[in-house]
Amino acid sequence: MTYEHIKAIHIIFVTSWFAGLFYLPRLFVYHTEANDKPDLERSIIQEQFKKMEKILFNAIMVPAMWLTVISGITMVYWTWWDSFSAHGWLHIKLSFVVGLIIYHFYCRKLIAELRQDKFRFTGFQLRLFNEIATIFLFAIVFLVVLKNSVDWIWGILGLVLFAVIIMSAVRIVKKIREKK
């Protein structure tokens, strides 16, 4: 296998993993908002969401995460290992990847809570939670493409601004829905 093969595998599984990271919290929103339905409808819908969340996490997200991590470690080893300390952008990127892995396992914790009918968060709070993966994606892609740790402060400020814009958009959509 060549570096290009590993890179292709990495991109494919990053995409698969992010698809799950974007969709699973959306399922959490719908699962939680089903509490507003009549008893019979609520129990049927929530059982379906429990099944969908479990399958999505175990069959798609977990394998995609591991293949992303393994292919990523392989690329780091093959390409940057001898000069690892000189690549500040890579250290920052890997920190975001660790954060993303923590987010992934926090989603697993939420699945377990929802399976026990524990609803700690509102639908709106889960909509905001759903945007965290977008913020990680934004940060990681910009670091990989620009490979520049000197401007990481500007990148962090841009990331914070991007997060504020996303959160504001979620609030605006919520207000529009409430008016209808």
mmCIF file of N, CA, C and O in Angstrom, residues 6 21 63-64 121 135 138 147 174:
data_model
loop_
_atom_site.group_PDB
_atom_site.id
_atom_site.type_symbol
_atom_site.label_atom_id
_atom_site.label_comp_id
_atom_site.label_asym_id
_atom_site.label_seq_id
_atom_site.Cartn_x
_atom_site.Cartn_y
_atom_site.Cartn_z
ATOM 1 N N ILE A 6 -3.493 4.963 1.639
ATOM 2 C CA ILE A 6 -3.839 5.228 3.036
ATOM 3 C C ILE A 6 -4.594 6.545 3.152
ATOM 4 O O ILE A 6 -5.583 6.656 3.891
ATOM 5 N N LEU A 21 -21.519 11.432 12.950
ATOM 6 C CA LEU A 21 -21.447 12.488 13.962
ATOM 7 C C LEU A 21 -22.435 13.614 13.697
ATOM 8 O O LEU A 21 -22.872 14.298 14.623
ATOM 9 N N PRO A 63 -16.635 1.664 13.679
ATOM 10 C CA PRO A 63 -15.618 1.217 12.703
ATOM 11 C C PRO A 63 -14.988 2.383 11.933
ATOM 12 O O PRO A 63 -13.772 2.385 11.704
ATOM 13 N N ALA A 64 -15.805 3.370 11.560
ATOM 14 C CA ALA A 64 -15.264 4.512 10.815
ATOM 15 C C ALA A 64 -14.270 5.297 11.660
ATOM 16 O O ALA A 64 -13.224 5.734 11.162
ATOM 17 N N PHE A 121 -31.374 16.813 28.279
ATOM 18 C CA PHE A 121 -31.294 17.993 27.423
ATOM 19 C C PHE A 121 -32.596 18.199 26.651
ATOM 20 O O PHE A 121 -33.276 17.238 26.305
ATOM 21 N N ILE A 135 -18.061 22.329 14.035
ATOM 22 C CA ILE A 135 -16.955 23.180 14.481
ATOM 23 C C ILE A 135 -15.640 22.402 14.431
ATOM 24 O O ILE A 135 -14.623 22.919 13.949
ATOM 25 N N PHE A 138 -14.588 22.040 10.743
ATOM 26 C CA PHE A 138 -14.070 23.322 10.275
ATOM 27 C C PHE A 138 -12.617 23.500 10.720
ATOM 28 O O PHE A 138 -11.733 23.804 9.909
ATOM 29 N N LYS A 147 -1.855 24.053 6.948
ATOM 30 C CA LYS A 147 -0.621 23.569 7.599
ATOM 31 C C LYS A 147 0.187 24.722 8.199
ATOM 32 O O LYS A 147 1.389 24.834 7.992
ATOM 33 N N LYS A 174 -35.090 28.507 15.498
ATOM 34 C CA LYS A 174 -35.988 28.154 16.606
ATOM 35 C C LYS A 174 -37.088 29.215 16.732
ATOM 36 O O LYS A 174 -38.279 28.870 16.889
#
